[in-house]
mmCIF file of C-alpha atoms in Angstrom:
data_model
loop_
_atom_site.group_PDB
_atom_site.id
_atom_site.type_symbol
_atom_site.label_atom_id
_atom_site.label_comp_id
_atom_site.label_asym_id
_atom_site.label_seq_id
_atom_site.Cartn_x
_atom_site.Cartn_y
_atom_site.Cartn_z
ATOM 1 C CA MET A 1 3.193 -0.474 -38.401
ATOM 2 C CA ASN A 2 0.645 -3.082 -37.194
ATOM 3 C CA ARG A 3 3.442 -5.402 -36.088
ATOM 4 C CA LEU A 4 5.120 -2.546 -34.177
ATOM 5 C CA LYS A 5 1.805 -1.757 -32.339
ATOM 6 C CA ILE A 6 1.524 -5.290 -31.336
ATOM 7 C CA THR A 7 5.180 -5.450 -30.234
ATOM 8 C CA VAL A 8 4.691 -2.394 -28.276
ATOM 9 C CA GLY A 9 1.507 -3.548 -26.734
ATOM 10 C CA VAL A 10 2.982 -6.987 -25.601
ATOM 11 C CA LEU A 11 5.949 -5.121 -24.128
ATOM 12 C CA PHE A 12 3.577 -2.904 -22.101
ATOM 13 C CA PHE A 13 1.724 -5.838 -20.890
ATOM 14 C CA LEU A 14 4.865 -7.671 -19.607
ATOM 15 C CA ILE A 15 6.049 -4.477 -18.007
ATOM 16 C CA GLN A 16 2.780 -4.039 -16.120
ATOM 17 C CA SER A 17 2.631 -7.835 -15.266
ATOM 18 C CA ALA A 18 6.239 -7.522 -13.794
ATOM 19 C CA ILE A 19 5.239 -4.545 -11.803
ATOM 20 C CA CYS A 20 1.998 -5.792 -10.443
ATOM 21 C CA PHE A 21 2.079 -9.770 -10.593
ATOM 22 C CA GLY A 22 5.740 -10.250 -9.641
ATOM 23 C CA GLN A 23 7.258 -13.509 -8.494
ATOM 24 C CA SER A 24 8.080 -12.585 -4.845
ATOM 25 C CA LYS A 25 6.167 -15.039 -2.583
ATOM 26 C CA PRO A 26 5.499 -15.075 1.176
ATOM 27 C CA ALA A 27 7.757 -17.314 3.352
ATOM 28 C CA GLY A 28 5.100 -18.355 5.824
ATOM 29 C CA PRO A 29 2.021 -20.584 5.502
ATOM 30 C CA PHE A 30 0.012 -18.004 3.483
ATOM 31 C CA LYS A 31 0.189 -17.121 -0.225
ATOM 32 C CA ARG A 32 -2.425 -14.301 0.197
ATOM 33 C CA VAL A 33 -3.770 -11.685 2.764
ATOM 34 C CA PHE A 34 -7.260 -10.607 2.392
ATOM 35 C CA VAL A 35 -8.407 -7.678 4.871
ATOM 36 C CA ILE A 36 -12.121 -6.719 5.251
ATOM 37 C CA MET A 37 -12.752 -3.610 7.228
ATOM 38 C CA LEU A 38 -16.297 -2.965 8.823
ATOM 39 C CA GLU A 39 -17.650 -0.024 10.640
ATOM 40 C CA ASN A 40 -17.952 1.464 14.110
ATOM 41 C CA GLU A 41 -18.921 -1.328 16.645
ATOM 42 C CA ASP A 42 -17.565 -2.634 20.048
ATOM 43 C CA LEU A 43 -16.390 -6.169 20.347
ATOM 44 C CA ASP A 44 -19.013 -7.207 23.028
ATOM 45 C CA MET A 45 -21.821 -5.873 21.031
ATOM 46 C CA VAL A 46 -20.663 -7.592 17.821
ATOM 47 C CA MET A 47 -20.285 -11.017 19.688
ATOM 48 C CA LYS A 48 -23.876 -10.823 20.764
ATOM 49 C CA ASP A 49 -24.889 -11.285 16.891
ATOM 50 C CA VAL A 50 -25.417 -14.806 15.871
ATOM 51 C CA ASN A 51 -23.721 -14.542 12.460
ATOM 52 C CA PHE A 52 -20.635 -12.859 13.739
ATOM 53 C CA LYS A 53 -20.415 -15.323 16.580
ATOM 54 C CA ARG A 54 -20.597 -18.317 14.176
ATOM 55 C CA ILE A 55 -18.020 -16.674 11.882
ATOM 56 C CA ALA A 56 -15.732 -16.373 14.926
ATOM 57 C CA ASP A 57 -16.067 -19.970 15.758
ATOM 58 C CA SER A 58 -14.358 -20.591 12.311
ATOM 59 C CA GLY A 59 -11.212 -18.777 13.245
ATOM 60 C CA THR A 60 -9.201 -17.027 15.877
ATOM 61 C CA LEU A 61 -10.682 -13.946 17.572
ATOM 62 C CA ILE A 62 -8.149 -11.410 18.899
ATOM 63 C CA THR A 63 -9.905 -10.004 22.058
ATOM 64 C CA ASN A 64 -7.135 -7.319 22.887
ATOM 65 C CA TYR A 65 -7.267 -5.486 19.391
ATOM 66 C CA ASP A 66 -8.104 -1.865 19.246
ATOM 67 C CA GLY A 67 -8.583 0.774 16.678
ATOM 68 C CA VAL A 68 -6.097 3.647 16.654
ATOM 69 C CA THR A 69 -8.361 6.735 17.091
ATOM 70 C CA HIS A 70 -11.620 8.298 16.197
ATOM 71 C CA PRO A 71 -13.456 9.050 13.781
ATOM 72 C CA SER A 72 -13.212 6.446 11.086
ATOM 73 C CA GLN A 73 -11.012 7.677 8.253
ATOM 74 C CA PRO A 74 -7.700 7.974 10.220
ATOM 75 C CA ASN A 75 -7.918 4.311 11.181
ATOM 76 C CA TYR A 76 -8.126 3.268 7.392
ATOM 77 C CA ILE A 77 -5.236 5.636 6.588
ATOM 78 C CA ALA A 78 -3.180 4.303 9.570
ATOM 79 C CA THR A 79 -3.671 0.526 8.595
ATOM 80 C CA ILE A 80 -1.764 1.016 5.163
ATOM 81 C CA GLY A 81 0.356 4.046 6.141
ATOM 82 C CA GLY A 82 1.509 3.387 9.786
ATOM 83 C CA ASP A 83 0.373 6.884 10.966
ATOM 84 C CA ILE A 84 -2.696 9.300 10.907
ATOM 85 C CA PHE A 85 -0.580 12.120 9.478
ATOM 86 C CA TYR A 86 -2.403 14.776 11.527
ATOM 87 C CA LYS A 87 0.894 16.656 11.941
ATOM 88 C CA THR A 88 1.306 17.088 8.245
ATOM 89 C CA ASN A 89 -2.318 17.080 6.950
ATOM 90 C CA GLY A 90 -4.146 18.697 9.922
ATOM 91 C CA ASN A 91 -7.021 17.162 11.846
ATOM 92 C CA TYR A 92 -8.864 16.019 8.686
ATOM 93 C CA GLY A 93 -11.260 13.606 10.465
ATOM 94 C CA ASP A 94 -13.678 12.255 7.888
ATOM 95 C CA GLY A 95 -13.068 14.974 5.389
ATOM 96 C CA THR A 96 -11.385 14.434 1.912
ATOM 97 C CA VAL A 97 -7.656 14.528 2.560
ATOM 98 C CA ASN A 98 -4.651 13.830 0.072
ATOM 99 C CA ILE A 99 -1.485 12.598 1.790
ATOM 100 C CA ASN A 100 1.979 12.971 0.397
ATOM 101 C CA ALA A 101 3.573 9.957 2.079
ATOM 102 C CA THR A 102 4.784 6.397 1.443
ATOM 103 C CA ASN A 103 2.337 3.613 2.218
ATOM 104 C CA LEU A 104 1.926 -0.213 2.110
ATOM 105 C CA VAL A 105 1.672 0.033 -1.775
ATOM 106 C CA ASP A 106 5.215 1.319 -1.960
ATOM 107 C CA LEU A 107 6.563 -1.661 -0.004
ATOM 108 C CA LEU A 108 4.375 -4.262 -2.028
ATOM 109 C CA GLN A 109 5.523 -3.012 -5.424
ATOM 110 C CA ALA A 110 9.159 -2.809 -4.301
ATOM 111 C CA LYS A 111 8.978 -6.436 -3.549
ATOM 112 C CA LYS A 112 6.986 -7.300 -6.552
ATOM 113 C CA VAL A 113 4.033 -8.430 -4.547
ATOM 114 C CA SER A 114 0.633 -8.264 -6.432
ATOM 115 C CA TRP A 115 -2.245 -6.219 -4.866
ATOM 116 C CA LYS A 116 -5.549 -5.007 -5.307
ATOM 117 C CA ALA A 117 -8.141 -2.768 -3.460
ATOM 118 C CA TYR A 118 -11.672 -3.862 -4.028
ATOM 119 C CA MET A 119 -14.250 -1.110 -3.188
ATOM 120 C CA GLU A 120 -18.039 -1.717 -3.206
ATOM 121 C CA ASP A 121 -19.748 0.675 -5.505
ATOM 122 C CA LEU A 122 -16.661 2.685 -6.519
ATOM 123 C CA PRO A 123 -17.375 4.733 -9.616
ATOM 124 C CA GLU A 124 -14.740 3.158 -11.997
ATOM 125 C CA ASN A 125 -14.886 6.485 -14.251
ATOM 126 C CA ASN A 126 -14.064 8.754 -11.336
ATOM 127 C CA LYS A 127 -12.054 6.866 -8.698
ATOM 128 C CA THR A 128 -10.790 9.957 -6.940
ATOM 129 C CA VAL A 129 -14.096 11.439 -6.325
ATOM 130 C CA SER A 130 -14.086 13.467 -3.290
ATOM 131 C CA SER A 131 -17.868 13.873 -2.411
ATOM 132 C CA TYR A 132 -20.688 11.379 -2.236
ATOM 133 C CA PRO A 133 -22.743 12.106 -5.441
ATOM 134 C CA ALA A 134 -26.361 10.943 -5.972
ATOM 135 C CA GLN A 135 -25.069 8.472 -8.563
ATOM 136 C CA THR A 136 -22.721 6.768 -6.118
ATOM 137 C CA PRO A 137 -24.468 7.276 -2.658
ATOM 138 C CA LEU A 138 -23.198 3.878 -1.284
ATOM 139 C CA TYR A 139 -19.427 4.570 -1.892
ATOM 140 C CA PHE A 140 -17.577 6.685 0.578
ATOM 141 C CA ARG A 141 -14.170 7.776 -0.083
ATOM 142 C CA LYS A 142 -13.265 8.069 3.435
ATOM 143 C CA HIS A 143 -13.356 4.223 3.741
ATOM 144 C CA ASN A 144 -10.924 3.821 0.760
ATOM 145 C CA PRO A 145 -7.516 4.590 2.293
ATOM 146 C CA PHE A 146 -5.607 3.886 -1.003
ATOM 147 C CA ILE A 147 -6.931 6.808 -2.788
ATOM 148 C CA SER A 148 -6.080 9.198 -0.040
ATOM 149 C CA TYR A 149 -2.308 8.867 -0.851
ATOM 150 C CA ILE A 150 -1.230 11.010 -3.658
ATOM 151 C CA ASN A 151 1.076 8.491 -5.152
ATOM 152 C CA ASN A 152 -1.785 6.032 -5.575
ATOM 153 C CA GLN A 153 -4.018 8.526 -7.495
ATOM 154 C CA GLN A 154 -2.618 7.968 -11.095
ATOM 155 C CA PRO A 155 -2.067 4.869 -13.146
ATOM 156 C CA PRO A 156 -0.676 2.306 -12.932
ATOM 157 C CA ARG A 157 -1.583 2.220 -9.139
ATOM 158 C CA LEU A 158 -4.795 3.584 -9.780
ATOM 159 C CA ASN A 159 -5.709 0.657 -11.963
ATOM 160 C CA TYR A 160 -5.584 -1.732 -8.967
ATOM 161 C CA ILE A 161 -8.161 0.243 -7.009
ATOM 162 C CA VAL A 162 -11.280 -1.302 -8.407
ATOM 163 C CA ASN A 163 -14.849 -1.677 -8.045
ATOM 164 C CA ALA A 164 -15.472 -4.812 -5.903
ATOM 165 C CA LYS A 165 -17.440 -6.549 -8.777
ATOM 166 C CA ARG A 166 -14.166 -7.467 -10.130
ATOM 167 C CA LEU A 167 -13.572 -9.852 -7.296
ATOM 168 C CA SER A 168 -15.908 -12.395 -8.602
ATOM 169 C CA THR A 169 -14.052 -12.647 -11.961
ATOM 170 C CA ASP A 170 -10.632 -12.734 -10.190
ATOM 171 C CA LEU A 171 -11.927 -15.669 -8.065
ATOM 172 C CA ALA A 172 -13.267 -17.633 -10.943
ATOM 173 C CA GLN A 173 -10.035 -17.208 -13.026
ATOM 174 C CA ASN A 174 -7.908 -17.807 -9.912
ATOM 175 C CA THR A 175 -6.200 -14.504 -10.359
ATOM 176 C CA VAL A 176 -6.667 -12.896 -6.987
ATOM 177 C CA PRO A 177 -3.491 -11.006 -6.078
ATOM 178 C CA SER A 178 -1.288 -11.720 -3.085
ATOM 179 C CA PHE A 179 -2.555 -8.670 -0.951
ATOM 180 C CA CYS A 180 -6.158 -7.539 -1.092
ATOM 181 C CA TRP A 181 -8.289 -5.016 0.592
ATOM 182 C CA TYR A 182 -12.099 -5.059 0.660
ATOM 183 C CA SER A 183 -14.274 -2.218 1.862
ATOM 184 C CA PRO A 184 -17.965 -2.922 1.706
ATOM 185 C CA ASN A 185 -20.419 -0.147 0.896
ATOM 186 C CA ILE A 186 -21.809 2.247 3.526
ATOM 187 C CA GLN A 187 -24.858 -0.168 4.122
ATOM 188 C CA ASN A 188 -22.848 -3.433 4.089
ATOM 189 C CA ASP A 189 -20.107 -2.368 6.545
ATOM 190 C CA GLY A 190 -22.856 -1.587 9.086
ATOM 191 C CA HIS A 191 -22.367 2.233 9.181
ATOM 192 C CA THR A 192 -25.630 3.285 7.509
ATOM 193 C CA PRO A 193 -27.911 0.352 6.608
ATOM 194 C CA PRO A 194 -31.166 1.047 4.839
ATOM 195 C CA PRO A 195 -34.477 1.608 6.914
ATOM 196 C CA PRO A 196 -35.252 0.748 9.450
ATOM 197 C CA CYS A 197 -31.666 0.382 10.546
ATOM 198 C CA ASN A 198 -30.574 3.911 9.184
ATOM 199 C CA GLN A 199 -31.022 5.585 12.500
ATOM 200 C CA ARG A 200 -28.258 4.904 15.007
ATOM 201 C CA ILE A 201 -29.034 4.153 18.714
ATOM 202 C CA ALA A 202 -26.753 5.364 21.387
ATOM 203 C CA GLY A 203 -24.322 2.637 22.552
ATOM 204 C CA GLY A 204 -24.561 0.674 19.374
ATOM 205 C CA ASP A 205 -27.564 -1.302 18.335
ATOM 206 C CA THR A 206 -28.381 -4.839 16.977
ATOM 207 C CA CYS A 207 -29.928 -3.489 13.826
ATOM 208 C CA HIS A 208 -26.642 -2.162 12.383
ATOM 209 C CA ILE A 209 -24.684 -5.124 13.494
ATOM 210 C CA GLY A 210 -27.223 -7.678 12.396
ATOM 211 C CA TYR A 211 -27.240 -6.020 8.919
ATOM 212 C CA ALA A 212 -23.457 -6.261 8.509
ATOM 213 C CA GLY A 213 -23.491 -9.738 9.888
ATOM 214 C CA ARG A 214 -25.922 -11.088 7.424
ATOM 215 C CA TRP A 215 -23.765 -9.400 4.650
ATOM 216 C CA LEU A 216 -20.604 -10.912 6.077
ATOM 217 C CA LYS A 217 -22.190 -14.455 6.330
ATOM 218 C CA GLY A 218 -23.025 -14.480 2.626
ATOM 219 C CA PHE A 219 -19.550 -12.809 1.558
ATOM 220 C CA ILE A 220 -17.502 -15.396 3.524
ATOM 221 C CA GLY A 221 -19.656 -18.111 2.114
ATOM 222 C CA MET A 222 -19.088 -16.957 -1.253
ATOM 223 C CA LEU A 223 -15.423 -16.777 -0.615
ATOM 224 C CA GLN A 224 -15.304 -20.252 0.821
ATOM 225 C CA SER A 225 -16.849 -21.674 -2.226
ATOM 226 C CA TYR A 226 -13.457 -21.284 -3.759
ATOM 227 C CA PRO A 227 -11.193 -23.728 -1.972
ATOM 228 C CA SER A 228 -8.164 -22.733 -4.011
ATOM 229 C CA PHE A 229 -8.640 -19.366 -2.487
ATOM 230 C CA THR A 230 -9.210 -20.151 1.145
ATOM 231 C CA ASP A 231 -6.752 -22.950 1.362
ATOM 232 C CA SER A 232 -3.841 -20.500 1.099
ATOM 233 C CA THR A 233 -5.310 -17.197 2.473
ATOM 234 C CA LEU A 234 -5.162 -15.390 5.686
ATOM 235 C CA ILE A 235 -8.442 -13.590 5.879
ATOM 236 C CA VAL A 236 -8.641 -10.699 8.420
ATOM 237 C CA ILE A 237 -12.035 -9.300 9.408
ATOM 238 C CA THR A 238 -11.970 -6.101 11.516
ATOM 239 C CA PHE A 239 -13.601 -2.913 12.243
ATOM 240 C CA ASP A 240 -12.199 0.594 11.815
ATOM 241 C CA GLU A 241 -12.942 1.777 15.445
ATOM 242 C CA SER A 242 -15.124 0.944 18.388
ATOM 243 C CA TRP A 243 -18.500 2.706 18.836
ATOM 244 C CA THR A 244 -17.725 3.548 22.478
ATOM 245 C CA GLN A 245 -15.380 6.570 22.417
ATOM 246 C CA SER A 246 -15.028 7.281 26.128
ATOM 247 C CA LYS A 247 -15.392 5.413 29.337
ATOM 248 C CA GLY A 248 -15.026 6.826 32.941
ATOM 249 C CA GLY A 249 -13.973 10.163 31.475
ATOM 250 C CA LYS A 250 -11.303 8.516 29.425
ATOM 251 C CA ASN A 251 -11.015 8.150 25.550
ATOM 252 C CA VAL A 252 -11.096 4.557 24.476
ATOM 253 C CA VAL A 253 -10.559 3.176 20.949
ATOM 254 C CA GLY A 254 -11.507 -0.655 21.538
ATOM 255 C CA PRO A 255 -11.802 -3.398 21.686
ATOM 256 C CA ILE A 256 -13.113 -4.137 18.394
ATOM 257 C CA TYR A 257 -13.852 -7.459 16.657
ATOM 258 C CA THR A 258 -10.683 -8.675 14.826
ATOM 259 C CA LEU A 259 -10.898 -12.267 13.458
ATOM 260 C CA LEU A 260 -8.401 -14.416 11.542
ATOM 261 C CA MET A 261 -9.434 -17.140 9.345
ATOM 262 C CA GLY A 262 -7.093 -19.283 7.384
ATOM 263 C CA PRO A 263 -5.981 -22.783 6.214
ATOM 264 C CA ALA A 264 -6.856 -25.799 8.244
ATOM 265 C CA GLY A 265 -4.192 -26.546 10.873
ATOM 266 C CA VAL A 266 -2.734 -22.973 10.571
ATOM 267 C CA ILE A 267 -5.362 -20.819 12.230
ATOM 268 C CA PRO A 268 -7.040 -22.338 15.204
ATOM 269 C CA LYS A 269 -10.818 -22.541 15.138
ATOM 270 C CA GLY A 270 -13.007 -21.207 18.003
ATOM 271 C CA LEU A 271 -9.961 -19.626 19.669
ATOM 272 C CA GLN A 272 -10.264 -16.319 21.558
ATOM 273 C CA TYR A 273 -6.728 -14.922 21.687
ATOM 274 C CA ALA A 274 -5.375 -12.320 23.963
ATOM 275 C CA GLY A 275 -1.732 -13.340 24.234
ATOM 276 C CA CYS A 276 1.161 -11.183 24.493
ATOM 277 C CA PRO A 277 4.613 -11.370 22.651
ATOM 278 C CA THR A 278 7.521 -12.393 24.738
ATOM 279 C CA GLY A 279 8.362 -9.797 27.198
ATOM 280 C CA LYS A 280 5.126 -7.997 27.239
ATOM 281 C CA THR A 281 2.488 -8.103 29.957
ATOM 282 C CA LYS A 282 -1.167 -7.224 30.249
ATOM 283 C CA PRO A 283 -2.775 -4.682 30.259
ATOM 284 C CA LEU A 284 -0.113 -2.994 28.151
ATOM 285 C CA CYS A 285 -0.229 -5.770 25.672
ATOM 286 C CA ARG A 286 -2.771 -4.353 23.082
ATOM 287 C CA TYR A 287 -2.725 -4.974 19.372
ATOM 288 C CA ASP A 288 -4.233 -2.344 16.918
ATOM 289 C CA HIS A 289 -4.200 -1.463 13.160
ATOM 290 C CA TYR A 290 -0.460 -0.789 13.168
ATOM 291 C CA SER A 291 -0.071 -4.434 14.405
ATOM 292 C CA LEU A 292 -2.045 -5.474 11.233
ATOM 293 C CA LEU A 293 0.143 -3.464 9.069
ATOM 294 C CA ALA A 294 3.380 -4.911 10.722
ATOM 295 C CA VAL A 295 2.034 -8.466 10.238
ATOM 296 C CA ILE A 296 1.395 -7.967 6.465
ATOM 297 C CA GLU A 297 4.789 -6.414 6.008
ATOM 298 C CA ASN A 298 6.217 -9.439 7.899
ATOM 299 C CA ILE A 299 4.196 -12.212 5.907
ATOM 300 C CA PHE A 300 5.558 -10.702 2.551
ATOM 301 C CA GLY A 301 8.932 -9.747 3.955
ATOM 302 C CA LEU A 302 8.405 -6.065 3.013
ATOM 303 C CA GLY A 303 10.350 -4.347 5.662
ATOM 304 C CA SER A 304 8.611 -1.467 7.362
ATOM 305 C CA LEU A 305 7.445 2.074 6.617
ATOM 306 C CA GLY A 306 9.510 3.176 9.780
ATOM 307 C CA ARG A 307 6.458 4.587 11.455
ATOM 308 C CA ASN A 308 4.162 3.025 14.179
ATOM 309 C CA ASP A 309 4.371 -0.246 12.208
ATOM 310 C CA LYS A 310 8.143 -0.469 13.119
ATOM 311 C CA THR A 311 7.340 -0.878 16.845
ATOM 312 C CA ALA A 312 3.854 -2.300 16.684
ATOM 313 C CA LEU A 313 3.167 -5.516 18.702
ATOM 314 C CA THR A 314 2.555 -8.494 16.228
ATOM 315 C CA PHE A 315 0.214 -11.556 16.693
ATOM 316 C CA GLU A 316 2.029 -14.082 14.538
ATOM 317 C CA ALA A 317 2.436 -16.340 17.560
ATOM 318 C CA ILE A 318 -1.219 -17.505 16.626
ATOM 319 C CA TRP A 319 0.220 -19.602 13.897
ATOM 320 C CA LYS A 320 3.878 -19.717 14.513
ATOM 321 C CA LYS A 321 4.766 -22.944 16.208
ATOM 322 C CA LYS A 322 7.242 -22.693 19.144
#
């Protein structure tokens, strides 16, 4: 009986490994994509912060990149789903939503590309929590797009939506998967830092941005202490949406700070990029979260979800040589 239990256990492990740590490899210069999403600021305000400016000098800043909409949550959901799904789920805004639709995880698993979503302060014993209880005041479900898709809410997929403390172990053991998402908590992402920065000033303010910038400086420094990670990873730092929502009587969704960092010689350092794909001209040439989704799909050869990702402009010209 014990031998049978061991055999069954080994078989289960091998099956899970095949599903989540398959052999499919990206064809381009990156073995891994690591996305970090921060909160609610305009590009020009962010670039006034010393830490964000210095980090931008270490990579390529896309200056014509926008959010998709307002408020926050639909931008997260769009980034991995190719749509905001208002037609099928109503105008859920920042409220709890459960979406019955395919998403990036479906594409990743179909191609056996390993993935993990790291969420700061996620309660591991209640990953689908729909409110912000006193015991987890720093974790906000609306900043975790993976859990809003119904087909990610049960194991085995749920096993790969984890508390961000797991990242340090994965880095130390060189087991960070091929696609990673990282959501800082409600303070570190700049949304609601602790006092005295907890009161938002109209037009954005340096206190929120400064707090997020200091966190990001430390976090990027930690990642860079693992050369085996950074030497093969495309790191994408972006914001969900702009702080400014209207200008001149018109709705606006950007631009937002979106930075690419990657291996030496692949992602240019200190470049501010506003290029357009062949056949596209300014001011119509704008990138957004659908562009990021499409780029992730292209890097791993996933195909598309057939939504806005299918027609989104992509910024791969930054590293693809002519």
